[in-house]
mmCIF file of C-alpha atoms in Angstrom:
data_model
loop_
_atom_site.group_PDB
_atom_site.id
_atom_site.type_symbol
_atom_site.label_atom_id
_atom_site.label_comp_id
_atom_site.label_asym_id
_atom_site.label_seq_id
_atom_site.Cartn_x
_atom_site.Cartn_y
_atom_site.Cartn_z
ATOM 1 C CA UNK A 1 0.000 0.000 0.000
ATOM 2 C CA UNK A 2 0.960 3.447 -0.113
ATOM 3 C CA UNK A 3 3.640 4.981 2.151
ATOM 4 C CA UNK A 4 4.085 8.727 2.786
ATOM 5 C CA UNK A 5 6.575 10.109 4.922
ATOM 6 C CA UNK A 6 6.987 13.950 6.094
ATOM 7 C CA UNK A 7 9.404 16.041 7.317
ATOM 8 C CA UNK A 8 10.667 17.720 9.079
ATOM 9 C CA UNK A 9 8.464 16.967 12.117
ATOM 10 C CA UNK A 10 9.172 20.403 14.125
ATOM 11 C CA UNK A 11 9.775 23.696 12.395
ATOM 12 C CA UNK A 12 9.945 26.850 13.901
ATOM 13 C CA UNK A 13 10.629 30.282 11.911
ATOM 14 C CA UNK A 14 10.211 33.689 12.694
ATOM 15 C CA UNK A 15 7.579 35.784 11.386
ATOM 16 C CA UNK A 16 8.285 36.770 8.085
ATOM 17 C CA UNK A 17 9.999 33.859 7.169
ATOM 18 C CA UNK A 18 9.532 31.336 4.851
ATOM 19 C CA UNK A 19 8.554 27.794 5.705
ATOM 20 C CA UNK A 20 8.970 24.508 3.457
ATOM 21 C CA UNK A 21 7.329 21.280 4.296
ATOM 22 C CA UNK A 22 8.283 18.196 2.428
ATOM 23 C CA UNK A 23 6.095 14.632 2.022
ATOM 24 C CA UNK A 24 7.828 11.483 -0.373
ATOM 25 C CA UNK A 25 5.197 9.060 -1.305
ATOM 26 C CA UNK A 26 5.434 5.187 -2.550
ATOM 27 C CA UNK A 27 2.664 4.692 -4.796
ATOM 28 C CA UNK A 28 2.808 6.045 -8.205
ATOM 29 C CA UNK A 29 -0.572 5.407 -8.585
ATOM 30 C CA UNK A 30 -1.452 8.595 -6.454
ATOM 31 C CA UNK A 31 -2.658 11.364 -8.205
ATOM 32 C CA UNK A 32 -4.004 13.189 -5.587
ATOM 33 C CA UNK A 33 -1.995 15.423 -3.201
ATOM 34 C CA UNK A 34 -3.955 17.093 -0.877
ATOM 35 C CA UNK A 35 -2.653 19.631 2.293
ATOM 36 C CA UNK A 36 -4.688 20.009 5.790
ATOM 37 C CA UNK A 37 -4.101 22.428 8.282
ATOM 38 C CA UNK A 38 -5.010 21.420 11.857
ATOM 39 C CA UNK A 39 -4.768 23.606 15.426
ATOM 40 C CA UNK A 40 -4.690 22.414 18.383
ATOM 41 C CA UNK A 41 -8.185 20.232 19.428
ATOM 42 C CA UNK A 42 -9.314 21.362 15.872
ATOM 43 C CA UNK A 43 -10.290 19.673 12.758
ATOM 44 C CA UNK A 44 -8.169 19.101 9.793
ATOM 45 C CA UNK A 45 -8.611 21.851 7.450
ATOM 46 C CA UNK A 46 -7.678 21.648 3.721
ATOM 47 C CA UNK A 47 -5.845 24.278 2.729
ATOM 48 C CA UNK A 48 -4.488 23.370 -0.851
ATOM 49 C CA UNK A 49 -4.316 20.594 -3.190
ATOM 50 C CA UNK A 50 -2.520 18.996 -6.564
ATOM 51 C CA UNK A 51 -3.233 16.967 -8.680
ATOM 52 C CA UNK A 52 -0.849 14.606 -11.096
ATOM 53 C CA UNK A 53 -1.537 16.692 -13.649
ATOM 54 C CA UNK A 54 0.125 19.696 -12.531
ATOM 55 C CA UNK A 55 3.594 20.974 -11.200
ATOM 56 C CA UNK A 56 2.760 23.381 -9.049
ATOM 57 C CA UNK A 57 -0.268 25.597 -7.414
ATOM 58 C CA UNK A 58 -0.480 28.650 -5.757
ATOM 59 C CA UNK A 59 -3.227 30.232 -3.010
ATOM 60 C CA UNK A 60 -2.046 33.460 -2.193
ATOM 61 C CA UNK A 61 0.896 32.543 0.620
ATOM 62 C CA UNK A 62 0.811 29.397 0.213
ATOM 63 C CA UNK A 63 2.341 26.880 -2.586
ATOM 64 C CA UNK A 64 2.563 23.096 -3.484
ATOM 65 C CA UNK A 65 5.028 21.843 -5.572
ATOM 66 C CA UNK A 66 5.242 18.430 -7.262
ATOM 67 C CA UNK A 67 7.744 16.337 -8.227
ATOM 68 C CA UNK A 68 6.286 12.634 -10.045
ATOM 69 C CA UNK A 69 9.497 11.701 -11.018
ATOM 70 C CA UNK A 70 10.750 11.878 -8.076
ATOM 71 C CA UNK A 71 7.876 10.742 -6.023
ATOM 72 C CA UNK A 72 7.561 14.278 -3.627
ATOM 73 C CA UNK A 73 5.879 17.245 -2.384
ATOM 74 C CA UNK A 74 6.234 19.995 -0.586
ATOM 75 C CA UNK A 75 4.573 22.866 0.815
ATOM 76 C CA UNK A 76 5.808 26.643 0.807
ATOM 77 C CA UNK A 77 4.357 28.893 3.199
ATOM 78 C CA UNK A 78 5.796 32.669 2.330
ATOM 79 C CA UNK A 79 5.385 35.325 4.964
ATOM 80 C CA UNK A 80 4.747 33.596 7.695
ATOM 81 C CA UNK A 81 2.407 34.824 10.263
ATOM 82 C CA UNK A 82 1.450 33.309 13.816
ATOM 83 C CA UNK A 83 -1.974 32.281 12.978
ATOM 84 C CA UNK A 84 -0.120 30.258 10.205
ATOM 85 C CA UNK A 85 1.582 28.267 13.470
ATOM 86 C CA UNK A 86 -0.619 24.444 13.522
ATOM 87 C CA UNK A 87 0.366 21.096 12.243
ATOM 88 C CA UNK A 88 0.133 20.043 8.867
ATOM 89 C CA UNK A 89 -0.423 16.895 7.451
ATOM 90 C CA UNK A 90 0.138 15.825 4.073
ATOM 91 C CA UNK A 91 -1.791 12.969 2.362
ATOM 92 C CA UNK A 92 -1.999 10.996 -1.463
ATOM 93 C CA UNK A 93 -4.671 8.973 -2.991
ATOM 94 C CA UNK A 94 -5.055 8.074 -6.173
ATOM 95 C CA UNK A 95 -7.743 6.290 -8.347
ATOM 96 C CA UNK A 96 -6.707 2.774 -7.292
ATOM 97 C CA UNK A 97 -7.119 3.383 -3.520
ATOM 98 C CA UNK A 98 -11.185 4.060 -4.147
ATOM 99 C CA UNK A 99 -10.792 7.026 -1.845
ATOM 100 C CA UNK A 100 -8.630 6.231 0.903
ATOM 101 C CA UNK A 101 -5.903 8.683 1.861
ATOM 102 C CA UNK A 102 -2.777 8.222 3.237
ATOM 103 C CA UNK A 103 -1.470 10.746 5.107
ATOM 104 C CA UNK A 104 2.107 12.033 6.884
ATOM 105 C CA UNK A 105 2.709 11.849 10.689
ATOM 106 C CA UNK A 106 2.653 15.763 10.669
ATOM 107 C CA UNK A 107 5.143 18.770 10.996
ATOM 108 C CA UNK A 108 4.236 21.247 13.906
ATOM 109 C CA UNK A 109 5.111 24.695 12.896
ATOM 110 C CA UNK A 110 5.363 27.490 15.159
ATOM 111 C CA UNK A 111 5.914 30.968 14.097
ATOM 112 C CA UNK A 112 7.520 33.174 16.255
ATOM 113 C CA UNK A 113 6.607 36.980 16.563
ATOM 114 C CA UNK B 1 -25.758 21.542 7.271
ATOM 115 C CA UNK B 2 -23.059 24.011 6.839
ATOM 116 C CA UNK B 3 -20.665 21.450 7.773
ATOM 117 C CA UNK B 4 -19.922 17.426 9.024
ATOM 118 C CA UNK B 5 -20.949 17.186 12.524
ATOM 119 C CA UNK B 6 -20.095 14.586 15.027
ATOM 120 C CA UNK B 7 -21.566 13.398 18.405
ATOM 121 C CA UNK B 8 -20.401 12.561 21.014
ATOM 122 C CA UNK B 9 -17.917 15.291 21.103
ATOM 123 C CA UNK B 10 -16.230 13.153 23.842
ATOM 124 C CA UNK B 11 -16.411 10.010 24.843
ATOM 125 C CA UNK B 12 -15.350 7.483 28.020
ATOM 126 C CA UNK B 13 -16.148 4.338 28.004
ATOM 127 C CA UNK B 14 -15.054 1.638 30.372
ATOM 128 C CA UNK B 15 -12.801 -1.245 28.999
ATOM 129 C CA UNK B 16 -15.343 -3.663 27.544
ATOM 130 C CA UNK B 17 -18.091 -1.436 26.702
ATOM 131 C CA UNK B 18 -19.927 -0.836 23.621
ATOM 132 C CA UNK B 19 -19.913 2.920 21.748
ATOM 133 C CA UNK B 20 -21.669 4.316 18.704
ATOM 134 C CA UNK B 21 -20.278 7.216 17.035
ATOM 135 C CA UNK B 22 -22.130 9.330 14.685
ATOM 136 C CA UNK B 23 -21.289 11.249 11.704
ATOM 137 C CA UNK B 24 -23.765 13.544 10.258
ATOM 138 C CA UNK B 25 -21.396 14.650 6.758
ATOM 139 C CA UNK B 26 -22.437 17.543 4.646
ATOM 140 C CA UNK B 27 -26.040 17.795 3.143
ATOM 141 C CA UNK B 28 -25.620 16.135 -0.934
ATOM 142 C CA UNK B 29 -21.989 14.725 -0.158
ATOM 143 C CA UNK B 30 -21.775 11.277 -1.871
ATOM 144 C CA UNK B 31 -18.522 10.058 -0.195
ATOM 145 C CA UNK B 32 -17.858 9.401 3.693
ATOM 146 C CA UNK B 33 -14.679 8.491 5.277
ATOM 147 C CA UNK B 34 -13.546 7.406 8.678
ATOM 148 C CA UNK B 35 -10.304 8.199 10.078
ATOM 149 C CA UNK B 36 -8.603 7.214 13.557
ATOM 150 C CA UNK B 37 -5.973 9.694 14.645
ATOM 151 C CA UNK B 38 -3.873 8.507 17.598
ATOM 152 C CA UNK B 39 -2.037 11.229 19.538
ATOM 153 C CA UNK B 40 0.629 12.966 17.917
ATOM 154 C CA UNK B 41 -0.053 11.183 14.475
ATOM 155 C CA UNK B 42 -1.606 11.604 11.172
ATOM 156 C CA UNK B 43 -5.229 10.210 11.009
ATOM 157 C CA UNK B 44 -5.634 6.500 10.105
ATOM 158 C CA UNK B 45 -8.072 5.804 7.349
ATOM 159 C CA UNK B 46 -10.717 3.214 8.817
ATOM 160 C CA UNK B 47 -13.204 2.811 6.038
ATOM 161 C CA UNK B 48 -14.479 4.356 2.917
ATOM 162 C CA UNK B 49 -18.524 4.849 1.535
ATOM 163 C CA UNK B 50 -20.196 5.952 -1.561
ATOM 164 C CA UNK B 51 -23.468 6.888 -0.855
ATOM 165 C CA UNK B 52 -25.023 3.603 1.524
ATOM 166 C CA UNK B 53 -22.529 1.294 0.160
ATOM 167 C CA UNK B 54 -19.339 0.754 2.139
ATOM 168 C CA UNK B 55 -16.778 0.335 -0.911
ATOM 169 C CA UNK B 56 -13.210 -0.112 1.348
ATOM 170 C CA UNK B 57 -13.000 -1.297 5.163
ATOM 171 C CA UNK B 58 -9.701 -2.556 4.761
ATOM 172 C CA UNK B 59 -8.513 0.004 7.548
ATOM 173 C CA UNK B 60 -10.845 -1.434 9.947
ATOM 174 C CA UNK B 61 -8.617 -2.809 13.068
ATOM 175 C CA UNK B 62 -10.335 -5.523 14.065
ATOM 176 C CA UNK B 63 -14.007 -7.326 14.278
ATOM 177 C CA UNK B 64 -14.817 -4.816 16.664
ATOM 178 C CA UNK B 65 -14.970 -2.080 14.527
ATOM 179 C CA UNK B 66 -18.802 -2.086 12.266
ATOM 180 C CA UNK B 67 -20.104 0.920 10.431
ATOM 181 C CA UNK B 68 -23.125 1.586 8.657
ATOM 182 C CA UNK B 69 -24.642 4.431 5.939
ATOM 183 C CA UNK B 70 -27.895 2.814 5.701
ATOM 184 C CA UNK B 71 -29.778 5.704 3.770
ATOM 185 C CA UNK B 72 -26.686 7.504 2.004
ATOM 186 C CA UNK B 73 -26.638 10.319 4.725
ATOM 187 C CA UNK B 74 -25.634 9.820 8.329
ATOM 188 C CA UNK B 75 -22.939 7.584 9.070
ATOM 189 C CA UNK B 76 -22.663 5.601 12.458
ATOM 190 C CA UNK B 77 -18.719 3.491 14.037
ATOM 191 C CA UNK B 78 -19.594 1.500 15.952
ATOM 192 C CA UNK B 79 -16.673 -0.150 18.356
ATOM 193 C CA UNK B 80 -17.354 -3.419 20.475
ATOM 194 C CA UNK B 81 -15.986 -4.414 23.780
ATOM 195 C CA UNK B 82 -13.461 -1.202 23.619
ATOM 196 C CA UNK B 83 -10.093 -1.704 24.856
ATOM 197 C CA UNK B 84 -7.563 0.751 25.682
ATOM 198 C CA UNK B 85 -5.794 0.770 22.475
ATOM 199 C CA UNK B 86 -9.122 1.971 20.786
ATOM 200 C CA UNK B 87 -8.663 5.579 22.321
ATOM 201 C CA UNK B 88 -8.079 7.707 20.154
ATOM 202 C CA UNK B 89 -10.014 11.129 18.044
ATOM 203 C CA UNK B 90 -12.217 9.483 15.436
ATOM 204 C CA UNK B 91 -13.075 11.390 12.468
ATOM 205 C CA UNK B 92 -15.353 11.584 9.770
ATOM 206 C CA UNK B 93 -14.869 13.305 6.942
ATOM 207 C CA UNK B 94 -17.479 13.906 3.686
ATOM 208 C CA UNK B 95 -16.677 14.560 0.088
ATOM 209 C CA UNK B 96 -19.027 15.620 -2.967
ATOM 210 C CA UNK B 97 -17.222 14.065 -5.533
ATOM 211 C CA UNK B 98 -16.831 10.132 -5.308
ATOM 212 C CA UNK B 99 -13.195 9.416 -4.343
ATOM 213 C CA UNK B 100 -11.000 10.820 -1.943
ATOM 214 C CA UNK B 101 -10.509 14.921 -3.595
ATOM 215 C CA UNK B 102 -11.695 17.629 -1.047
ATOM 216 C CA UNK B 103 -12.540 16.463 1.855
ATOM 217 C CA UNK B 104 -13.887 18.388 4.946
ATOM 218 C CA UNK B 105 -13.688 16.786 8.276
ATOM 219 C CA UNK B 106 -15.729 16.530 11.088
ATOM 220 C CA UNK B 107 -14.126 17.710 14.416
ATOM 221 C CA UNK B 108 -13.986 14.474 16.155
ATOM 222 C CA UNK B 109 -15.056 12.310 18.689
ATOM 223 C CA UNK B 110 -12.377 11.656 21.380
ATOM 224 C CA UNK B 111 -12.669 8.047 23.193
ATOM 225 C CA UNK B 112 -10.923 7.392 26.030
ATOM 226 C CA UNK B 113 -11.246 3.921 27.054
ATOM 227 C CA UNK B 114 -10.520 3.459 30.938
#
């Protein structure tokens, strides 16, 4: 089944900053690469997706790249602000998987003022 | 409703005792998911349905674990004779489309199991 591994698990940055998050994933099946925000005692938010068909997407401060060949993601947060601070978990599906996401153990980022 | 709602909230439930969780997803989604996110983790997929009919349960942990979408709307987890390794936040999650694009999540039930 599919695999997907995250890092780095902490992150702190200062506000302003920029902030990258990174996922690798097993299954090049996925075609889905979706991005969840969650604070603490919260839901999981999504905050930005990909999919396979694309290299890269953009929401205002916030990018995900993709990589097929080599099997990655990532996540660029630019300007970072404290109400950006929250773990976020990465995830792929594809078509195969009827639905089913996998997702990373999480990165905590805290943004320092 | 204007989003997935879950009940209980929280949960604790002595070692051994039955719970039903509910899931209530998003009015005209056709997909439902259940997740189990452990402490510290990413959430666990559990199970997978498209409108009433439950298409994956692979993530299920055990016998224990039984859920139902009888009519296509709300969605009840059910979890027999708990044990202490079955605390955790569960969470349900909704979709429009079928498959697993753009899903918004409940905000959990927490079980303790004591």
């Amino acid at each position: 089944g599919e695999n997907v591994e995250q890092h780095p698990s902490t992150l702190s940055v200062q506000e302003g900053d920029s902030a990258v998050i990174k996922c690798t994933y097993s299954d090049s099946a996925s075609n889905y690469f979706p991005w969840y925000k969650q604070e603490l005692g919260k839901r999981p938010q999504l905050i930005i997706d990909i999919r396979s068909n694309v290299g890269e997407k953009k929401d205002q401060r916030i990018a995900v790249t993709l990589n097929k060949t080599a099997k990655h993601f990532s996540l660029h947060i630019t300007e970072t602000q404290p109400e950006d601070s929250a773990v976020y978990f990465c995830a792929a599906s594809g078509d195969t998987n009827a639905g089913k996401s996998t997702f990373g153990d999480g990165t905590t980022l805290t943004v320092k003022p | 409703g204007a989003g997935v709602s879950q009940s209980p909230r929280y949960k604790v439930a002595k070692r051994g005792q039955d719970v039903a969780l509910r899931c209530d997803p998003i009015s005209g989604h056709v997909s439902l998911f259940w997740y189990q996110q452990a402490l510290g983790q990413g959430p666990e997929f559990l199970t997978y349905f498209q409108n009433e009919a439950q298409l994956d349960k692979s993530g299920l942990p055990s016998d224990r674990f039984f859920a139902e979408r009888p009519e296509g709307s709300v969605s009840t987890l059910k979890i027999q004779r708990t044990q202490q390794e079955d605390s955790a936040v569960y969470l349900c999650a909704s979709s429009l489309e079928t498959g697993g694009f753009g899903y918004t999540f409940g905000s959990g039930t927490r079980l303790t199991v004591v």
